[in-house]
XYZ file of C-alpha atoms in Angstrom:
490
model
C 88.678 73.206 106.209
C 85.794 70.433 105.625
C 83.524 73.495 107.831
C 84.389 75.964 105.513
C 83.845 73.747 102.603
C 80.233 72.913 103.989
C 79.607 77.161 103.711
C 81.085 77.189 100.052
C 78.314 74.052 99.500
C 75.462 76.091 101.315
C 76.336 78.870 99.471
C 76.599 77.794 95.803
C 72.821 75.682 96.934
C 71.393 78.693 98.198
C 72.741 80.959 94.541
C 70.620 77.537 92.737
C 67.933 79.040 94.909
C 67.715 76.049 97.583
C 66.827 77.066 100.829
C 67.668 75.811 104.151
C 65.712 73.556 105.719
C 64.494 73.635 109.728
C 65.848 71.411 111.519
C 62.653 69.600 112.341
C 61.409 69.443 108.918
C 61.878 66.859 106.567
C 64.865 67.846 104.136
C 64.513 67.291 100.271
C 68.304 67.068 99.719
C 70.793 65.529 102.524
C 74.505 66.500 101.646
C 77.198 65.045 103.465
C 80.543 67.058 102.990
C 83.112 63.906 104.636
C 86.429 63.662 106.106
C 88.704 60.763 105.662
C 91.646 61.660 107.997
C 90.409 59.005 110.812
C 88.896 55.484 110.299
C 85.795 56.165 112.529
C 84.422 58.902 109.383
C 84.018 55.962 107.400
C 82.009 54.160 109.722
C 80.025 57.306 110.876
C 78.859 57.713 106.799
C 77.839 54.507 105.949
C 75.939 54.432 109.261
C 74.160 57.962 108.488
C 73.644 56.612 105.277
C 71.789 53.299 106.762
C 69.895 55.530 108.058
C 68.351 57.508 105.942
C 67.627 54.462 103.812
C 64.050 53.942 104.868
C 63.224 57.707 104.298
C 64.321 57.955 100.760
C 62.218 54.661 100.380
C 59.116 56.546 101.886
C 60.097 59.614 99.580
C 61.458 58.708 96.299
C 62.093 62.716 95.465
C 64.336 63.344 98.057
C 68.100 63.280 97.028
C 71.300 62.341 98.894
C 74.622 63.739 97.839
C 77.861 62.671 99.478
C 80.809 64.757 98.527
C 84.678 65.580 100.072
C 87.664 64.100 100.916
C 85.930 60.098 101.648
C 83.843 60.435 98.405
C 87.116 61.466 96.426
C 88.974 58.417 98.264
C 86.303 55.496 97.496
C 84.627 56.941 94.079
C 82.462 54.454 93.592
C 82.436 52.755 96.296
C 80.080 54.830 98.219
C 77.223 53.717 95.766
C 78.388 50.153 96.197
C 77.920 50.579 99.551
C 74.573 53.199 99.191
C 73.014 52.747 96.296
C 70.143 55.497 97.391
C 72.934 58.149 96.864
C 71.938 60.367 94.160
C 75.377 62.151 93.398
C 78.986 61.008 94.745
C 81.327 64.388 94.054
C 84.927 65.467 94.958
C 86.938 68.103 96.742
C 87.833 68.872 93.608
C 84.103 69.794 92.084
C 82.660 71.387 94.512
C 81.013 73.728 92.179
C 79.605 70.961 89.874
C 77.012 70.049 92.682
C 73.748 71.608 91.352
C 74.429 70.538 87.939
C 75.029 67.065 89.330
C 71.416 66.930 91.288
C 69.634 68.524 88.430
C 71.399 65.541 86.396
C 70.447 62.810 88.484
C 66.947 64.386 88.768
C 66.410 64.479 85.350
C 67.866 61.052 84.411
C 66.888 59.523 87.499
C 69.777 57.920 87.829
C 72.917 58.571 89.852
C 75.699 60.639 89.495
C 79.310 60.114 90.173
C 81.950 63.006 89.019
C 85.302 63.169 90.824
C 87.885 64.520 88.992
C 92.069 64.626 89.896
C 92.690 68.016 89.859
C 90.836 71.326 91.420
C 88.604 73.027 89.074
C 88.971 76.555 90.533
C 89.829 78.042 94.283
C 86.849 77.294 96.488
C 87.169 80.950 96.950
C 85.069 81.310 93.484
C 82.441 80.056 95.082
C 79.534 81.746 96.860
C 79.485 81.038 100.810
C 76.851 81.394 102.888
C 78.599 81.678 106.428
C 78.070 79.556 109.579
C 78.579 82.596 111.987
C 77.758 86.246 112.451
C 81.046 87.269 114.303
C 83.670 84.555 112.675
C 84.836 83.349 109.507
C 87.231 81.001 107.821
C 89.253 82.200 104.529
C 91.493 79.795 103.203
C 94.718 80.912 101.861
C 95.710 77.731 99.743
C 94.728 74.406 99.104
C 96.164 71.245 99.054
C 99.758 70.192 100.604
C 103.252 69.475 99.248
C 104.375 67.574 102.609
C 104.739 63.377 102.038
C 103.313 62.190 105.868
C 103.093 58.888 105.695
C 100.534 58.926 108.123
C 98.533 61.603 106.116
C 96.071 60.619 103.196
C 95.156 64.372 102.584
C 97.869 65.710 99.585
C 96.258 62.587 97.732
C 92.858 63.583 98.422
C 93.230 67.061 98.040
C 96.314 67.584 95.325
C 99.448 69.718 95.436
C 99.372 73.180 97.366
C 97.976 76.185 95.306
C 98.359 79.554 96.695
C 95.677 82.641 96.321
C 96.993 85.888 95.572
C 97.127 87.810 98.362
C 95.193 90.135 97.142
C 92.354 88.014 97.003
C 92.768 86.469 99.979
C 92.688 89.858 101.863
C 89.289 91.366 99.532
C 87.488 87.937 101.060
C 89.007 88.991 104.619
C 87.210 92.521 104.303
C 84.389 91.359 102.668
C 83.236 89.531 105.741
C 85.070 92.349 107.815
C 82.780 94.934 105.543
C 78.968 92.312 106.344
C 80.318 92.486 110.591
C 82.785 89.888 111.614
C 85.589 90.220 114.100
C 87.675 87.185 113.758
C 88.868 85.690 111.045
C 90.852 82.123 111.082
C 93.608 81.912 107.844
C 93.135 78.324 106.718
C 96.124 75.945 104.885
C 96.892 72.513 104.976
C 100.460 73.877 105.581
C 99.459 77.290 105.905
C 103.175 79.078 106.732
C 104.013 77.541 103.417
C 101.851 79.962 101.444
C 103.837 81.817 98.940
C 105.701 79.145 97.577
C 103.417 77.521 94.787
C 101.023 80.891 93.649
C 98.090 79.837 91.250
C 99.132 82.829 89.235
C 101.949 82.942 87.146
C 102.364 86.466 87.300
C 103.810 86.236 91.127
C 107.492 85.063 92.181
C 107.773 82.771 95.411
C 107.788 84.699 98.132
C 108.678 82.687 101.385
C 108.401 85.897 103.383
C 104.344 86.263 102.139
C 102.402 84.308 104.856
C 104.195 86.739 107.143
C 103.263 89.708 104.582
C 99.715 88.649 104.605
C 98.896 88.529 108.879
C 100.333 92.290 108.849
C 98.500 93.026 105.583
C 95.182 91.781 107.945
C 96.064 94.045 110.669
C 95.961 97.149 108.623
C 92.146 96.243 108.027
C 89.770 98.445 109.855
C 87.234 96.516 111.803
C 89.087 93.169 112.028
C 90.171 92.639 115.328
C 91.081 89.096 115.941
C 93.011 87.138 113.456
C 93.774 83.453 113.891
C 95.364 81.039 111.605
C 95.598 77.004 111.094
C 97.418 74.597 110.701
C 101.907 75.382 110.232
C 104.467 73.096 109.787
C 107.268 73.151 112.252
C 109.896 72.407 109.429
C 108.569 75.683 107.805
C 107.863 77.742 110.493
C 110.320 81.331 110.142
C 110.851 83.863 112.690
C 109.696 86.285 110.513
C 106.033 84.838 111.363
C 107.043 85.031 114.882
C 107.858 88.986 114.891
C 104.236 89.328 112.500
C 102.243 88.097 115.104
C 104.061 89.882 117.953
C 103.877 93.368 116.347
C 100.628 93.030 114.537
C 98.089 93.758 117.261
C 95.107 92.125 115.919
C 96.652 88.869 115.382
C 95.821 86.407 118.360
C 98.682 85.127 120.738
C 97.310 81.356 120.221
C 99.711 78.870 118.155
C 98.359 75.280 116.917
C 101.765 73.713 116.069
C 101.415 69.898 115.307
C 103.843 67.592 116.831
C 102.718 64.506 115.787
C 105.342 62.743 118.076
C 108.360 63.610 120.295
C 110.689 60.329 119.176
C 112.971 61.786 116.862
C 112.890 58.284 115.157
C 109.079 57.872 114.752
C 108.958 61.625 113.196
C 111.628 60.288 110.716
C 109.129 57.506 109.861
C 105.881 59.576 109.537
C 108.490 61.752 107.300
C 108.298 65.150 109.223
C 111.018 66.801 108.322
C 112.047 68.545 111.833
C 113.161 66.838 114.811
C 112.119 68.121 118.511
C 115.195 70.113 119.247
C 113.866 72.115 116.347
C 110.299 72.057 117.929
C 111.344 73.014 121.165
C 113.267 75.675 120.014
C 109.848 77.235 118.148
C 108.305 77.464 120.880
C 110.956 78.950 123.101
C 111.127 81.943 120.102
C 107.107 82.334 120.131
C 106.985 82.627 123.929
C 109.587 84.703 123.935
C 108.345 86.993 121.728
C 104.670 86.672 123.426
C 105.143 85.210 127.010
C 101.543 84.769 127.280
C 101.091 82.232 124.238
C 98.906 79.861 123.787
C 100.219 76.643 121.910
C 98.205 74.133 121.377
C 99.401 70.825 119.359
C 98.168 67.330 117.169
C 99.708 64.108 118.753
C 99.626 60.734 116.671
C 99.983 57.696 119.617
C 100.744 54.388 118.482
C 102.339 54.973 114.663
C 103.870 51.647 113.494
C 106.885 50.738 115.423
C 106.466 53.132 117.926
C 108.013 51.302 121.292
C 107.874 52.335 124.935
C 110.692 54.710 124.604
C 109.612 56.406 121.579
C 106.155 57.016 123.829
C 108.241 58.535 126.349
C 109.470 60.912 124.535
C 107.087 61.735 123.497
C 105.629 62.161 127.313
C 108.800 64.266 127.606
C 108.200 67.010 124.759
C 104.989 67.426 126.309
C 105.857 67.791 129.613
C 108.367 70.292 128.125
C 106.276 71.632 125.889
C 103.672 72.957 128.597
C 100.378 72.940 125.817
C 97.373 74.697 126.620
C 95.818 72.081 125.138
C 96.539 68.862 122.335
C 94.620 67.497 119.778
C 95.414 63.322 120.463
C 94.472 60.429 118.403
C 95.125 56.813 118.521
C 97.015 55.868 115.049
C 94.414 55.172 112.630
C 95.610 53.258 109.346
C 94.369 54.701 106.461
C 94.682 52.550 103.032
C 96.653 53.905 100.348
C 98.997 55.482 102.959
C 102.847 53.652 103.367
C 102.152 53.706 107.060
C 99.566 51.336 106.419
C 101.707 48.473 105.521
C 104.482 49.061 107.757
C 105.680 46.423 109.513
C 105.380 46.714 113.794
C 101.774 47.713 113.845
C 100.989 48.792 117.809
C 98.138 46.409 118.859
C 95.449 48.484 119.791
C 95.311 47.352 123.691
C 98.890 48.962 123.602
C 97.937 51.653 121.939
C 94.828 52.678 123.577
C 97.101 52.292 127.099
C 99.346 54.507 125.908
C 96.980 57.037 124.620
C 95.017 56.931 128.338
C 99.087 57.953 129.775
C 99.181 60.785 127.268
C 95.665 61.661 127.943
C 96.245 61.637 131.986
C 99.531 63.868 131.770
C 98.030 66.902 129.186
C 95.087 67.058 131.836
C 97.435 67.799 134.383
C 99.343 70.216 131.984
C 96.019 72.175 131.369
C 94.291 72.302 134.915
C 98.051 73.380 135.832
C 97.959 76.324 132.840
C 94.402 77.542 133.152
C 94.828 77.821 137.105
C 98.288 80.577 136.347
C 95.567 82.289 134.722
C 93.150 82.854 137.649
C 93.078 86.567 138.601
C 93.987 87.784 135.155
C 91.504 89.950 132.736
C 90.438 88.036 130.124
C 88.623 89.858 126.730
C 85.787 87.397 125.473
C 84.229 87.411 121.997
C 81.099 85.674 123.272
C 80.004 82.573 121.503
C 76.999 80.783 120.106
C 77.918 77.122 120.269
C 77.950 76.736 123.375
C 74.740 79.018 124.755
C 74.223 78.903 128.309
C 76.690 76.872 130.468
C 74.273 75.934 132.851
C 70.606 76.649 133.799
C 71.389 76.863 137.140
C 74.616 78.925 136.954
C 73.514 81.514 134.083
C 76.851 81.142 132.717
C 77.596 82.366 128.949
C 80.682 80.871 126.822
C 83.210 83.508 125.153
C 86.118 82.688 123.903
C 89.614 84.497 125.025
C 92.056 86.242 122.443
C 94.625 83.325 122.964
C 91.530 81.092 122.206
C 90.870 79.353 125.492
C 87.105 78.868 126.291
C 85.566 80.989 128.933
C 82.337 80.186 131.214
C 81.836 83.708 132.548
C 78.446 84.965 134.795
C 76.393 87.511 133.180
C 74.109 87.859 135.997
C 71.720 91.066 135.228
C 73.479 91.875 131.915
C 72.893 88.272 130.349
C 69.747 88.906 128.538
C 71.573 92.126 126.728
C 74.473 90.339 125.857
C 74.348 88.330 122.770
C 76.940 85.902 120.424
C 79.360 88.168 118.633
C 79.333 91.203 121.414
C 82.820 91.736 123.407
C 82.700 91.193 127.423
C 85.766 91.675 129.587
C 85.830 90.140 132.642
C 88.085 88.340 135.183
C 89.266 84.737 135.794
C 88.037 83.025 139.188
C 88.531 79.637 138.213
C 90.236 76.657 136.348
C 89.522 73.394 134.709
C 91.249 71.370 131.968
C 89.194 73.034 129.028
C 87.777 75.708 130.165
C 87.866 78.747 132.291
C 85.397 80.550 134.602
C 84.857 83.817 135.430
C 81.916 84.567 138.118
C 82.786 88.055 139.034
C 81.258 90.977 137.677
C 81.597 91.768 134.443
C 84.219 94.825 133.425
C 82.695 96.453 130.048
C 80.185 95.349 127.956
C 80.269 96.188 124.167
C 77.362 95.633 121.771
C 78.932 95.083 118.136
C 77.462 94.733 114.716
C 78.223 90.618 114.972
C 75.992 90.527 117.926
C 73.189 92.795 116.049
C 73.599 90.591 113.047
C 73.673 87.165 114.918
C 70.749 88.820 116.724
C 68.879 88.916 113.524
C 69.668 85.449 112.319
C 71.675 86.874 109.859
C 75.048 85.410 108.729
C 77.412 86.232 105.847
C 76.682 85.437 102.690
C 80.151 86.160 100.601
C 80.885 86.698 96.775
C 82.961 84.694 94.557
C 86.534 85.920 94.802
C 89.462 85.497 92.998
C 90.947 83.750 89.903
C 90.361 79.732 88.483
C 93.975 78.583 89.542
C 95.842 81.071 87.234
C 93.703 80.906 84.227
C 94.065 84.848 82.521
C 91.261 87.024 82.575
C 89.109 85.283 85.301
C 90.061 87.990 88.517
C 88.397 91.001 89.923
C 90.249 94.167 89.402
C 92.755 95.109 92.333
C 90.615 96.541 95.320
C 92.102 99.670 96.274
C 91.060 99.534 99.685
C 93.365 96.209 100.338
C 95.931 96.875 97.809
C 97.156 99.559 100.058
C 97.621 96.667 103.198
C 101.300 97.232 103.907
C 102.933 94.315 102.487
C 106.510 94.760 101.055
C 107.861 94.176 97.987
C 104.692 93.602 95.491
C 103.850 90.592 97.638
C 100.338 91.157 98.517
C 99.087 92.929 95.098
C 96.136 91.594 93.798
């Protein structure tokens, strides 16, 4: 979500007519779009922030701006800390960012604007895309859930849901510029449909399921991915929309957070692990080939030896391609933080080194079943070459595994957003290999546009949170998507 809200604040620079600076050139304006999820963001700003100290110094007209989720948290706090910042801004006022450098510029003074409540859907924003072949579209913002772990629904307010209509013109407008994948973004995304910006539509609990086969009648778009659910909330009706729409990836990122029934009463997640377990039965039933990967919180207050095991059971259960595991991170302002039975941290990071040890088994164990099997690769940029000495590329695998595959001859006409399909030879924890030959090879318009250095640049779309008058007329071309009753009209 912070990515995506790092393309919104390209985007809306580059509109102000900003333009991107190389990376070895000396930047007027330094944003920082921050997270405040983990402790360790905090430190990483202020440190950042040290050091650009003596380069403002040297240039008194460059301008620092420090905006998202740590901003909204410490307000002022971040000029206490840095007074060279020239504008401190919130997830909330995105869109107020050029106003507020122009301000500061002009008064040469700083400027601090965070407001409570979202202004409009990022989506009415202009974003200028990180990647040629794959794009994030959020589908809501904010959460309703009460973790206690969790500083985000105060950070980022109550969930608001787009129309579907919009949601599904921004999926084909990046369909329409070349990408192939697209990744459905939510705080609590199976949620969406309960708490529409616009008055105009009823809940709908069956419209997150609506929406992934509305994005599999779009021509073009053929890898659909979404992030994060909630196990409470998660229906079977998403379960048969992912089976039967063929575009939508067979990969599953469902957080677990813990497997003591007693600490997930605590951090006030609203499922217990019979319920878990019993997801995850119903996806792999449905598609035996699944990849789930999961979010596990080690150490929470008053977490003792046998709430760890169990949680070392669900896992070993669980059989996760891979997890997502952090030591328990108190975060002010959160009722975990002042719970009594804090985990000292030599306990905690022991534990966490256990967990660690026995999902490394789990995945060397999962990614060798899959030697010998074909594997379809969008090929990736972030990664490049593997090796100089192998020749390796990086794709990535429709249930989203990573893939080290040998392009041998074919390497130099294969670029980032093309389609490879090739074979599995070999395992490791994170990754795959594939050193055989290479099955079929096809060139797409990603890889012509990634080949061009040319990325996405998207619209505005959609309404200001339900304010009348404010929305693009219905788009023909995605009002026609399938979904059932009204759901996914615009």
């Amino acid at each position: 979500m912070n990515v995506h809200d790092s393309e919104r604040i390209a985007g809306l620079l580059e509109d102000a007519g900003y333009v991107r600076a190389a990376e070895d050139d000396d930047a007027d304006l330094v944003v920082f779009n921050t997270c405040a999820i983990r402790e360790n963001a905090d430190n990483k700003l202020y440190g950042n922030l040290s050091h650009l100290a003596p380069e403002k110094t040297r240039r008194p007209g460059m301008q620092i701006a420090v905006g998202g989720c740590l901003a909204q948290k410490d307000k002022d706090t971040v000029l206490r800390k840095a007074p060279w910042v020239d504008v401190v801004f919130g997830t909330h006022n995105i869109g107020s960012l050029p106003a507020l450098l122009d301000r500061a510029r002009h008064n040469e003074e700083a400027q601090v604007e965070i407001l409570d409540a979202l202004e409009a859907f990022p989506s009415t924003l202009p974003a200028k895309r990180d990647s040629a072949y794959s794009g994030w579209v959020s589908v809501s913002v904010g959460c309703n859930n009460t973790c206690t772990f969790c500083i985000v629904p105060s950070l980022r307010g109550k969930e608001v849901d787009r129309r579907p209509g919009d949601v599904l013109a921004e999926v084909k407008a990046l369909v329409d510029q070349g990408v192939l994948e697209v990744t459905l973004l939510g705080q609590n995304v199976n949620a969406y449909g309960m708490s529409f910006a616009d008055p105009e539509l009823p809940r709908n609990r069956g419209a997150f399921a609506d929406l992934l086969r509305a994005c599999g009648d779009i021509d073009g778009l053929e890898r659909v991915r979404f992030t994060s659910p909630h196990p409470a909330e998660f229906t079977d009706d998403v379960i048969d929309a992912m089976a039967q729409t063929p575009n939508v990836c067979p990969q599953l990122h469902m957080p677990l957070q813990s497997g003591s029934d007693r600490i997930l009463r605590a951090m006030r997640r609203s499922y217990r692990t019979t319920k878990f377990l019993g997801i995850l039965d119903k996806v792999r039933a449905a598609m035996p080939h699944a990849a789930i990967t999961t979010d596990i919180i080690v150490g929470f207050p008053g977490e003792t030896e046998e709430d760890f095991a169990a949680t070392l059971d669900v896992v070993e259960r669980a059989r996760f391609s891979s997890a997502f595991t952090f030591q328990y991170s108190p975060r002010p302002g959160t009722p975990a933080a002042t719970m009594p039975d804090q985990v000292p941290p030599e306990v905690v990071s022991e534990r966490y080194q256990r967990l660690i040890a026995l999902q490394e088994r789990i995945c060397l164990t999962e990614n060798r079943n899959l030697i010998g099997s074909e594997a379809e690769l969008l090929v990736v940029a972030d990664s490049g070459r593997k090796s100089a000495n192998t020749g390796r590329l990086t794709g990535r695998s429709r249930d989203g595994r990573l893939v080290h595959f040998r392009a041998d001859d074919a390497a130099a006409a294969i670029r980032p957003g093309d389609v490879v399909v090739t074979t599995i030879t070999d395992a490791a924890p994170h990754h795959l290999m594939a050193d055989g030959s290479i099955a079929s090879h096809r060139r797409t318009r990603a890889g012509d546009a990634h080949e061009l250095s040319r990325t996405p640049m998207t619209a505005p779309v959609g309404v200001g949170l339900g304010m009348p008058g404010m929305g693009p007329a219905p788009m023909p071309e995605v009002a026609s998507t399938g979904c059932s009753s009204g759901a996914c009209g615009a």
